[in-house]
């Protein structure tokens, strides 16, 4: 089989961009399957740093086809800014294909995202305010606008008129200013004109690539714990970042999805609200946050940090079909005397090994830990598992034992070169 799904196995920001960029060098096609510019995929190579938001992480390789699939919600304005930014930095030779079934994010989605967050007060989700939730809600409400419609001026005009009528009622009801049709239409028509050349039926393109036995990398955004169905609802995003969602989000048959690489940090982070059983505070949290540069790529918010949670990891493995793990930011743990890994929770005096369905219960679980000796050596230059200090090797082995999943790759720094792949993945 020549496909591999990259899935975030925690609450997002695990380093999916880095792994996708690394593995893209072995691939023919890279597909972003869901989400939008709420994602921030950071990539370092040749001394340069790139922060991608909507564009697939294979964009740096001229030989790779980059697909933005039907499961995405795409902000045309932001996406073009991202593309222009890449071009200004010399990334001009790329192959990009946007699904004609992907939905677009419009100004009213962003307005409504912010408005609902403010109205929710203490119950706010902590969204990225990029209009992602409202855009997916319009998709489900069947008043969304798809790329294939957006690039046809007359269809876009009609669809926007109809949608805006409803959206202005909503904005008015929330005490916000109504938006003008002409202003949006004029501005967004120019984006449509520029994007038109990339829009096509990407499901057909993927079928052709599968028939040729091309190597296809499916790049997920966010993480399983932020999944609309299986995450810590309602503190989740509005799409499903699981392996199971890939066929639907990309228009490929489920039988093509057999291998799922779960990306996890050597510890845990979370941005936004919601329960986080292994969350740390104090000096250790500060140490990890600063060393791991744990600040949001999209919003710059400081990330909440905690010990590695193997209950959450096992849950992600189960609901997402993860059969390989990539352990990221491993170098960040150097210099910590003693490291804990959560292997189970206690709820109402009972040991449990899964995520309770309600946040009420989830906020009451007590993590149970295994404690392991840490290591002091800097590991950012190691090139093999054998070069790691014994305690670091033991940390990896313990994760494999607790998750019954092989760690196939680990990362000891932000650069492409600081990636150690221990087995062939696809
Ligand atoms: P939304 O996706 O902007 O609606 O935000 C919903 C929740 O998902 C919030 O807690 C966000 O912080 C979180 N979220 C969305 N995208 C990402 C991501 O790429 N990394 C980490 N958290 C994310």
GROMACS .gro file of C-alpha atoms and ligand atoms in nm:
model
  449
    1UNK     CA    1   0.000   0.000   0.000
    2UNK     CA    2   0.135   0.339  -0.090
    3UNK     CA    3  -0.059   0.569   0.138
    4UNK     CA    4   0.017   0.702   0.484
    5UNK     CA    5  -0.205   0.912   0.705
    6UNK     CA    6  -0.046   1.165   0.939
    7UNK     CA    7  -0.267   1.220   1.243
    8UNK     CA    8  -0.218   1.444   1.545
    9UNK     CA    9  -0.266   1.210   1.840
   10UNK     CA   10  -0.305   1.475   2.111
   11UNK     CA   11  -0.461   1.824   2.113
   12UNK     CA   12  -0.286   1.952   1.801
   13UNK     CA   13   0.054   2.120   1.757
   14UNK     CA   14   0.235   1.785   1.776
   15UNK     CA   15   0.468   1.857   1.487
   16UNK     CA   16   0.264   1.718   1.198
   17UNK     CA   17   0.404   1.984   0.963
   18UNK     CA   18   0.761   1.879   1.034
   19UNK     CA   19   0.687   1.508   0.985
   20UNK     CA   20   0.486   1.572   0.668
   21UNK     CA   21   0.765   1.787   0.525
   22UNK     CA   22   1.021   1.518   0.615
   23UNK     CA   23   0.821   1.230   0.468
   24UNK     CA   24   0.710   1.439   0.170
   25UNK     CA   25   1.061   1.390   0.036
   26UNK     CA   26   0.962   1.025  -0.015
   27UNK     CA   27   0.612   1.103  -0.150
   28UNK     CA   28   0.446   1.191  -0.479
   29UNK     CA   29   0.136   1.359  -0.339
   30UNK     CA   30   0.059   1.545  -0.013
   31UNK     CA   31  -0.308   1.599   0.075
   32UNK     CA   32  -0.445   1.833   0.345
   33UNK     CA   33  -0.773   1.668   0.433
   34UNK     CA   34  -0.958   1.890   0.683
   35UNK     CA   35  -0.953   2.210   0.886
   36UNK     CA   36  -0.834   2.540   0.752
   37UNK     CA   37  -0.609   2.821   0.865
   38UNK     CA   38  -0.673   2.736   1.229
   39UNK     CA   39  -0.375   2.504   1.178
   40UNK     CA   40  -0.016   2.624   1.197
   41UNK     CA   41   0.242   2.386   1.056
   42UNK     CA   42   0.598   2.502   1.123
   43UNK     CA   43   0.879   2.373   0.904
   44UNK     CA   44   1.255   2.440   0.925
   45UNK     CA   45   1.511   2.355   0.661
   46UNK     CA   46   1.826   2.512   0.512
   47UNK     CA   47   1.827   2.762   0.800
   48UNK     CA   48   1.481   2.894   0.709
   49UNK     CA   49   1.156   2.881   0.905
   50UNK     CA   50   0.818   2.856   0.733
   51UNK     CA   51   0.478   2.864   0.903
   52UNK     CA   52   0.205   2.712   0.688
   53UNK     CA   53  -0.161   2.750   0.773
   54UNK     CA   54  -0.378   2.612   0.493
   55UNK     CA   55  -0.128   2.506   0.231
   56UNK     CA   56  -0.006   2.142   0.240
   57UNK     CA   57   0.343   2.086   0.379
   58UNK     CA   58   0.469   1.929   0.053
   59UNK     CA   59   0.466   2.271  -0.117
   60UNK     CA   60   0.845   2.310  -0.094
   61UNK     CA   61   0.908   2.020  -0.328
   62UNK     CA   62   0.842   2.102  -0.697
   63UNK     CA   63   0.792   1.734  -0.782
   64UNK     CA   64   0.508   1.683  -0.536
   65UNK     CA   65   0.140   1.736  -0.609
   66UNK     CA   66  -0.018   1.928  -0.319
   67UNK     CA   67  -0.389   1.879  -0.272
   68UNK     CA   68  -0.632   2.078  -0.060
   69UNK     CA   69  -0.919   1.833  -0.030
   70UNK     CA   70  -1.296   1.866  -0.006
   71UNK     CA   71  -1.293   1.831   0.376
   72UNK     CA   72  -1.116   2.165   0.416
   73UNK     CA   73  -1.264   2.509   0.477
   74UNK     CA   74  -1.045   2.760   0.293
   75UNK     CA   75  -1.016   3.132   0.359
   76UNK     CA   76  -0.929   3.259   0.008
   77UNK     CA   77  -0.785   3.587   0.134
   78UNK     CA   78  -0.556   3.430   0.391
   79UNK     CA   79  -0.461   3.145   0.159
   80UNK     CA   80  -0.348   3.388  -0.111
   81UNK     CA   81  -0.150   3.589   0.145
   82UNK     CA   82   0.020   3.264   0.245
   83UNK     CA   83   0.091   3.175  -0.116
   84UNK     CA   84   0.225   3.523  -0.197
   85UNK     CA   85   0.443   3.507   0.115
   86UNK     CA   86   0.593   3.180  -0.008
   87UNK     CA   87   0.651   3.321  -0.355
   88UNK     CA   88   0.830   3.625  -0.210
   89UNK     CA   89   1.064   3.380  -0.037
   90UNK     CA   90   1.142   3.203  -0.361
   91UNK     CA   91   0.892   2.914  -0.339
   92UNK     CA   92   0.753   2.961  -0.689
   93UNK     CA   93   0.784   2.619  -0.841
   94UNK     CA   94   0.501   2.416  -0.688
   95UNK     CA   95   0.203   2.204  -0.789
   96UNK     CA   96  -0.120   2.296  -0.611
   97UNK     CA   97  -0.471   2.156  -0.655
   98UNK     CA   98  -0.779   2.275  -0.463
   99UNK     CA   99  -1.094   2.064  -0.443
  100UNK     CA  100  -1.397   2.214  -0.614
  101UNK     CA  101  -1.596   2.074  -0.318
  102UNK     CA  102  -1.395   2.246  -0.043
  103UNK     CA  103  -1.590   2.521   0.133
  104UNK     CA  104  -1.480   2.881   0.157
  105UNK     CA  105  -1.451   3.097   0.467
  106UNK     CA  106  -1.603   3.443   0.425
  107UNK     CA  107  -1.583   3.758   0.643
  108UNK     CA  108  -1.912   3.683   0.821
  109UNK     CA  109  -1.774   3.349   0.943
  110UNK     CA  110  -1.490   3.529   1.121
  111UNK     CA  111  -1.727   3.790   1.267
  112UNK     CA  112  -1.958   3.519   1.398
  113UNK     CA  113  -1.673   3.310   1.541
  114UNK     CA  114  -1.561   3.606   1.752
  115UNK     CA  115  -1.916   3.702   1.848
  116UNK     CA  116  -2.014   3.353   1.968
  117UNK     CA  117  -1.694   3.325   2.169
  118UNK     CA  118  -1.766   3.656   2.348
  119UNK     CA  119  -2.128   3.561   2.411
  120UNK     CA  120  -2.030   3.226   2.561
  121UNK     CA  121  -1.830   3.413   2.829
  122UNK     CA  122  -1.704   3.151   3.078
  123UNK     CA  123  -1.811   2.869   2.847
  124UNK     CA  124  -1.604   2.989   2.553
  125UNK     CA  125  -1.416   2.726   2.351
  126UNK     CA  126  -1.103   2.933   2.298
  127UNK     CA  127  -1.123   2.908   1.919
  128UNK     CA  128  -0.864   3.054   1.685
  129UNK     CA  129  -1.134   3.299   1.563
  130UNK     CA  130  -1.060   3.214   1.202
  131UNK     CA  131  -1.427   3.142   1.122
  132UNK     CA  132  -1.373   2.767   1.108
  133UNK     CA  133  -1.673   2.662   1.324
  134UNK     CA  134  -1.923   2.894   1.148
  135UNK     CA  135  -1.796   2.781   0.804
  136UNK     CA  136  -1.845   2.411   0.890
  137UNK     CA  137  -2.185   2.499   1.044
  138UNK     CA  138  -2.290   2.660   0.713
  139UNK     CA  139  -2.171   2.349   0.530
  140UNK     CA  140  -2.398   2.135   0.750
  141UNK     CA  141  -2.679   2.392   0.716
  142UNK     CA  142  -2.638   2.376   0.339
  143UNK     CA  143  -2.577   2.746   0.298
  144UNK     CA  144  -2.201   2.717   0.250
  145UNK     CA  145  -2.026   2.815  -0.072
  146UNK     CA  146  -1.791   2.568  -0.238
  147UNK     CA  147  -1.478   2.643  -0.438
  148UNK     CA  148  -1.641   2.520  -0.760
  149UNK     CA  149  -1.916   2.780  -0.713
  150UNK     CA  150  -1.683   3.052  -0.588
  151UNK     CA  151  -1.484   3.056  -0.914
  152UNK     CA  152  -1.796   3.113  -1.129
  153UNK     CA  153  -1.884   3.485  -1.090
  154UNK     CA  154  -2.259   3.445  -1.149
  155UNK     CA  155  -2.301   3.143  -0.923
  156UNK     CA  156  -2.089   3.307  -0.652
  157UNK     CA  157  -2.301   3.624  -0.678
  158UNK     CA  158  -2.625   3.434  -0.628
  159UNK     CA  159  -2.494   3.210  -0.349
  160UNK     CA  160  -2.338   3.500  -0.163
  161UNK     CA  161  -2.659   3.707  -0.190
  162UNK     CA  162  -2.866   3.423  -0.045
  163UNK     CA  163  -2.621   3.338   0.231
  164UNK     CA  164  -2.559   3.701   0.327
  165UNK     CA  165  -2.931   3.765   0.369
  166UNK     CA  166  -2.941   3.500   0.641
  167UNK     CA  167  -2.604   3.590   0.788
  168UNK     CA  168  -2.694   3.957   0.820
  169UNK     CA  169  -3.004   3.858   1.017
  170UNK     CA  170  -2.778   3.658   1.248
  171UNK     CA  171  -2.526   3.943   1.282
  172UNK     CA  172  -2.807   4.192   1.355
  173UNK     CA  173  -2.957   3.963   1.616
  174UNK     CA  174  -2.618   3.949   1.788
  175UNK     CA  175  -2.595   4.329   1.785
  176UNK     CA  176  -2.324   4.336   1.517
  177UNK     CA  177  -2.303   4.548   1.206
  178UNK     CA  178  -2.446   4.399   0.889
  179UNK     CA  179  -2.203   4.334   0.604
  180UNK     CA  180  -2.236   4.483   0.257
  181UNK     CA  181  -2.283   4.248  -0.034
  182UNK     CA  182  -2.102   4.463  -0.293
  183UNK     CA  183  -1.790   4.506  -0.078
  184UNK     CA  184  -1.749   4.133  -0.016
  185UNK     CA  185  -1.841   4.037  -0.371
  186UNK     CA  186  -1.592   4.276  -0.526
  187UNK     CA  187  -1.304   4.185  -0.298
  188UNK     CA  188  -1.362   3.808  -0.305
  189UNK     CA  189  -1.422   3.794  -0.682
  190UNK     CA  190  -1.064   3.906  -0.730
  191UNK     CA  191  -0.944   3.621  -0.506
  192UNK     CA  192  -1.160   3.376  -0.701
  193UNK     CA  193  -1.001   3.488  -1.024
  194UNK     CA  194  -0.656   3.420  -0.883
  195UNK     CA  195  -0.745   3.083  -0.731
  196UNK     CA  196  -0.938   2.952  -1.033
  197UNK     CA  197  -0.638   2.785  -1.197
  198UNK     CA  198  -0.586   2.558  -0.897
  199UNK     CA  199  -0.947   2.436  -0.861
  200UNK     CA  200  -1.036   2.087  -0.986
  201UNK     CA  201  -1.193   1.756  -0.886
  202UNK     CA  202  -0.922   1.634  -0.648
  203UNK     CA  203  -1.099   1.302  -0.586
  204UNK     CA  204  -1.043   1.218  -0.953
  205UNK     CA  205  -0.682   1.330  -0.929
  206UNK     CA  206  -0.629   1.104  -0.626
  207UNK     CA  207  -0.789   0.808  -0.801
  208UNK     CA  208  -0.546   0.849  -1.091
  209UNK     CA  209  -0.253   0.870  -0.848
  210UNK     CA  210  -0.372   0.560  -0.661
  211UNK     CA  211  -0.398   0.369  -0.988
  212UNK     CA  212  -0.037   0.465  -1.064
  213UNK     CA  213   0.060   0.341  -0.719
  214UNK     CA  214   0.194   0.686  -0.629
  215UNK     CA  215   0.299   0.747  -0.271
  216UNK     CA  216   0.031   0.959  -0.107
  217UNK     CA  217   0.070   1.132   0.228
  218UNK     CA  218  -0.251   1.253   0.394
  219UNK     CA  219  -0.170   1.544   0.622
  220UNK     CA  220  -0.416   1.589   0.907
  221UNK     CA  221  -0.454   1.913   1.099
  222UNK     CA  222  -0.532   1.955   1.471
  223UNK     CA  223  -0.542   1.632   1.672
  224UNK     CA  224  -0.770   1.343   1.767
  225UNK     CA  225  -0.856   1.499   2.104
  226UNK     CA  226  -0.992   1.800   1.912
  227UNK     CA  227  -1.211   1.580   1.689
  228UNK     CA  228  -1.573   1.694   1.665
  229UNK     CA  229  -1.692   1.337   1.731
  230UNK     CA  230  -1.425   1.176   1.944
  231UNK     CA  231  -1.255   1.472   2.111
  232UNK     CA  232  -1.331   1.647   2.437
  233UNK     CA  233  -1.654   1.801   2.304
  234UNK     CA  234  -1.742   2.090   2.305
  235UNK     CA  235  -1.377   2.196   2.347
  236UNK     CA  236  -1.292   2.072   2.001
  237UNK     CA  237  -1.260   2.196   1.647
  238UNK     CA  238  -1.543   2.156   1.395
  239UNK     CA  239  -1.399   1.878   1.181
  240UNK     CA  240  -1.267   1.528   1.237
  241UNK     CA  241  -0.887   1.491   1.229
  242UNK     CA  242  -0.893   1.109   1.260
  243UNK     CA  243  -0.765   0.849   1.016
  244UNK     CA  244  -1.125   0.737   0.962
  245UNK     CA  245  -1.222   1.080   0.832
  246UNK     CA  246  -0.964   1.077   0.551
  247UNK     CA  247  -1.168   0.881   0.292
  248UNK     CA  248  -1.467   1.112   0.338
  249UNK     CA  249  -1.261   1.428   0.349
  250UNK     CA  250  -1.063   1.340   0.039
  251UNK     CA  251  -1.303   1.138  -0.177
  252UNK     CA  252  -1.101   0.814  -0.169
  253UNK     CA  253  -1.218   0.462  -0.082
  254UNK     CA  254  -1.157   0.350   0.280
  255UNK     CA  255  -0.965   0.044   0.159
  256UNK     CA  256  -0.679   0.274   0.058
  257UNK     CA  257  -0.620   0.378   0.419
  258UNK     CA  258  -0.421   0.117   0.606
  259UNK     CA  259  -0.134   0.293   0.778
  260UNK     CA  260  -0.177   0.576   1.024
  261UNK     CA  261   0.120   0.753   1.180
  262UNK     CA  262   0.019   0.916   1.508
  263UNK     CA  263   0.228   1.224   1.582
  264UNK     CA  264   0.279   1.291   1.952
  265UNK     CA  265   0.496   1.517   2.155
  266UNK     CA  266   0.719   1.361   2.421
  267UNK     CA  267   0.489   1.550   2.660
  268UNK     CA  268   0.143   1.703   2.612
  269UNK     CA  269   0.021   2.052   2.521
  270UNK     CA  270  -0.317   2.208   2.472
  271UNK     CA  271  -0.437   2.554   2.364
  272UNK     CA  272  -0.785   2.679   2.436
  273UNK     CA  273  -1.018   2.566   2.710
  274UNK     CA  274  -1.116   2.220   2.836
  275UNK     CA  275  -0.994   1.949   3.078
  276UNK     CA  276  -0.627   1.850   3.071
  277UNK     CA  277  -0.557   1.585   3.340
  278UNK     CA  278  -0.176   1.583   3.321
  279UNK     CA  279  -0.143   1.963   3.308
  280UNK     CA  280   0.159   2.107   3.489
  281UNK     CA  281   0.214   2.443   3.649
  282UNK     CA  282   0.515   2.608   3.811
  283UNK     CA  283   0.882   2.568   3.721
  284UNK     CA  284   0.856   2.247   3.520
  285UNK     CA  285   0.572   2.387   3.305
  286UNK     CA  286   0.778   2.701   3.249
  287UNK     CA  287   1.089   2.495   3.157
  288UNK     CA  288   0.901   2.289   2.900
  289UNK     CA  289   0.707   2.586   2.758
  290UNK     CA  290   1.021   2.794   2.704
  291UNK     CA  291   1.243   2.512   2.580
  292UNK     CA  292   0.975   2.378   2.348
  293UNK     CA  293   0.870   2.729   2.233
  294UNK     CA  294   0.518   2.638   2.328
  295UNK     CA  295   0.335   2.941   2.195
  296UNK     CA  296   0.060   2.912   1.933
  297UNK     CA  297   0.169   2.952   1.569
  298UNK     CA  298  -0.167   3.103   1.476
  299UNK     CA  299  -0.266   3.300   1.788
  300UNK     CA  300   0.067   3.326   1.980
  301UNK     CA  301  -0.118   3.209   2.294
  302UNK     CA  302   0.106   3.033   2.553
  303UNK     CA  303   0.023   2.664   2.534
  304UNK     CA  304  -0.079   2.471   2.843
  305UNK     CA  305   0.178   2.194   2.904
  306UNK     CA  306   0.171   1.861   3.087
  307UNK     CA  307   0.320   1.514   3.118
  308UNK     CA  308   0.269   1.259   2.843
  309UNK     CA  309  -0.077   1.107   2.874
  310UNK     CA  310  -0.087   0.749   2.746
  311UNK     CA  311  -0.459   0.715   2.822
  312UNK     CA  312  -0.528   0.994   2.571
  313UNK     CA  313  -0.270   0.844   2.335
  314UNK     CA  314  -0.431   0.499   2.352
  315UNK     CA  315  -0.771   0.654   2.296
  316UNK     CA  316  -0.636   0.831   1.986
  317UNK     CA  317  -0.480   0.504   1.871
  318UNK     CA  318  -0.814   0.323   1.903
  319UNK     CA  319  -1.045   0.578   1.738
  320UNK     CA  320  -0.796   0.674   1.471
  321UNK     CA  321  -0.634   0.341   1.381
  322UNK     CA  322  -0.283   0.459   1.467
  323UNK     CA  323  -0.032   0.180   1.398
  324UNK     CA  324   0.296   0.377   1.415
  325UNK     CA  325   0.404   0.663   1.640
  326UNK     CA  326   0.631   0.962   1.577
  327UNK     CA  327   0.769   1.109   1.899
  328UNK     CA  328   0.834   1.480   1.864
  329UNK     CA  329   1.024   1.744   2.063
  330UNK     CA  330   1.209   1.470   2.247
  331UNK     CA  331   1.510   1.699   2.308
  332UNK     CA  332   1.290   1.928   2.521
  333UNK     CA  333   1.287   1.668   2.801
  334UNK     CA  334   1.668   1.668   2.846
  335UNK     CA  335   1.765   1.814   3.183
  336UNK     CA  336   1.460   1.699   3.379
  337UNK     CA  337   1.556   1.481   3.681
  338UNK     CA  338   1.259   1.258   3.681
  339UNK     CA  339   0.980   1.225   3.423
  340UNK     CA  340   0.627   1.099   3.468
  341UNK     CA  341   0.404   0.921   3.217
  342UNK     CA  342   0.033   0.885   3.282
  343UNK     CA  343  -0.079   0.524   3.227
  344UNK     CA  344  -0.434   0.533   3.371
  345UNK     CA  345  -0.685   0.761   3.540
  346UNK     CA  346  -0.882   0.722   3.858
  347UNK     CA  347  -1.246   0.830   3.855
  348UNK     CA  348  -1.469   0.793   4.163
  349UNK     CA  349  -1.213   0.560   4.316
  350UNK     CA  350  -1.205   0.331   4.009
  351UNK     CA  351  -0.914   0.287   3.771
  352UNK     CA  352  -1.012   0.366   3.409
  353UNK     CA  353  -0.816   0.351   3.087
  354UNK     CA  354  -1.030   0.554   2.850
  355UNK     CA  355  -1.159   0.909   2.814
  356UNK     CA  356  -1.497   0.965   2.981
  357UNK     CA  357  -1.756   1.111   2.742
  358UNK     CA  358  -1.849   1.411   2.953
  359UNK     CA  359  -1.620   1.698   3.041
  360UNK     CA  360  -1.776   1.695   3.386
  361UNK     CA  361  -1.624   1.351   3.448
  362UNK     CA  362  -1.310   1.423   3.251
  363UNK     CA  363  -1.229   1.723   3.468
  364UNK     CA  364  -1.256   1.498   3.776
  365UNK     CA  365  -1.015   1.222   3.669
  366UNK     CA  366  -0.692   1.187   3.865
  367UNK     CA  367  -0.393   1.081   3.652
  368UNK     CA  368  -0.192   0.779   3.770
  369UNK     CA  369   0.176   0.799   3.684
  370UNK     CA  370   0.482   0.587   3.623
  371UNK     CA  371   0.793   0.781   3.723
  372UNK     CA  372   1.115   0.734   3.529
  373UNK     CA  373   1.464   0.878   3.572
  374UNK     CA  374   1.543   1.153   3.321
  375UNK     CA  375   1.869   1.235   3.140
  376UNK     CA  376   2.092   1.541   3.137
  377UNK     CA  377   2.266   1.496   2.801
  378UNK     CA  378   2.178   1.721   2.507
  379UNK     CA  379   2.028   1.483   2.250
  380UNK     CA  380   1.970   1.735   1.972
  381UNK     CA  381   2.254   1.593   1.759
  382UNK     CA  382   2.188   1.221   1.788
  383UNK     CA  383   2.137   1.039   1.461
  384UNK     CA  384   2.018   0.699   1.586
  385UNK     CA  385   1.824   0.534   1.868
  386UNK     CA  386   2.145   0.372   1.992
  387UNK     CA  387   2.310   0.711   2.044
  388UNK     CA  388   2.041   0.815   2.292
  389UNK     CA  389   2.124   0.800   2.665
  390UNK     CA  390   1.986   0.480   2.819
  391UNK     CA  391   1.714   0.665   3.014
  392UNK     CA  392   1.592   0.831   2.695
  393UNK     CA  393   1.585   0.490   2.523
  394UNK     CA  394   1.386   0.356   2.817
  395UNK     CA  395   1.138   0.643   2.785
  396UNK     CA  396   1.068   0.544   2.423
  397UNK     CA  397   1.043   0.175   2.511
  398UNK     CA  398   0.797   0.255   2.792
  399UNK     CA  399   0.573   0.450   2.552
  400UNK     CA  400   0.579   0.158   2.309
  401UNK     CA  401   0.488  -0.081   2.591
  402UNK     CA  402   0.202   0.138   2.720
  403UNK     CA  403   0.056   0.204   2.375
  404UNK     CA  404   0.142  -0.132   2.213
  405UNK     CA  405   0.264   0.073   1.918
  406UNK     CA  406   0.610   0.105   1.768
  407UNK     CA  407   0.779   0.445   1.777
  408UNK     CA  408   0.892   0.457   1.414
  409UNK     CA  409   1.040   0.805   1.415
  410UNK     CA  410   1.159   1.056   1.670
  411UNK     CA  411   1.258   1.419   1.648
  412UNK     CA  412   1.530   1.596   1.846
  413UNK     CA  413   1.502   1.950   1.710
  414UNK     CA  414   1.311   2.166   1.465
  415UNK     CA  415   1.530   2.108   1.160
  416UNK     CA  416   1.444   1.849   0.895
  417UNK     CA  417   1.784   1.690   0.966
  418UNK     CA  418   1.701   1.640   1.334
  419UNK     CA  419   1.463   1.357   1.246
  420UNK     CA  420   1.548   0.993   1.311
  421UNK     CA  421   1.339   0.746   1.113
  422UNK     CA  422   1.373   0.393   1.250
  423UNK     CA  423   1.164   0.201   0.999
  424UNK     CA  424   1.021   0.242   0.653
  425UNK     CA  425   0.676   0.394   0.670
  426UNK     CA  426   0.546   0.382   0.316
  427LIG     P1  427  -1.127   2.638   1.604
  427LIG     O1  428  -1.074   2.523   1.527
  427LIG     O2  429  -1.064   2.769   1.567
  427LIG     O3  430  -1.277   2.644   1.601
  427LIG     O4  431  -1.088   2.617   1.759
  427LIG     C1  432  -1.145   2.513   1.838
  427LIG     C2  433  -1.043   2.455   1.934
  427LIG     O5  434  -0.944   2.385   1.861
  427LIG     C3  435  -0.967   2.559   2.018
  427LIG     O6  436  -0.937   2.504   2.144
  427LIG     C4  437  -0.839   2.580   1.939
  427LIG     O7  438  -0.734   2.627   2.020
  427LIG     C5  439  -0.815   2.438   1.891
  427LIG     N1  440  -0.736   2.431   1.768
  427LIG     C6  441  -0.777   2.454   1.642
  427LIG     N2  442  -0.676   2.436   1.555
  427LIG     C7  443  -0.570   2.399   1.627
  427LIG     C8  444  -0.436   2.362   1.594
  427LIG     O8  445  -0.394   2.358   1.477
  427LIG     N3  446  -0.356   2.329   1.699
  427LIG     C9  447  -0.399   2.328   1.828
  427LIG     N4  448  -0.522   2.360   1.863
  427LIG    C10  449  -0.608   2.396   1.764
   0.00000   0.00000   0.00000
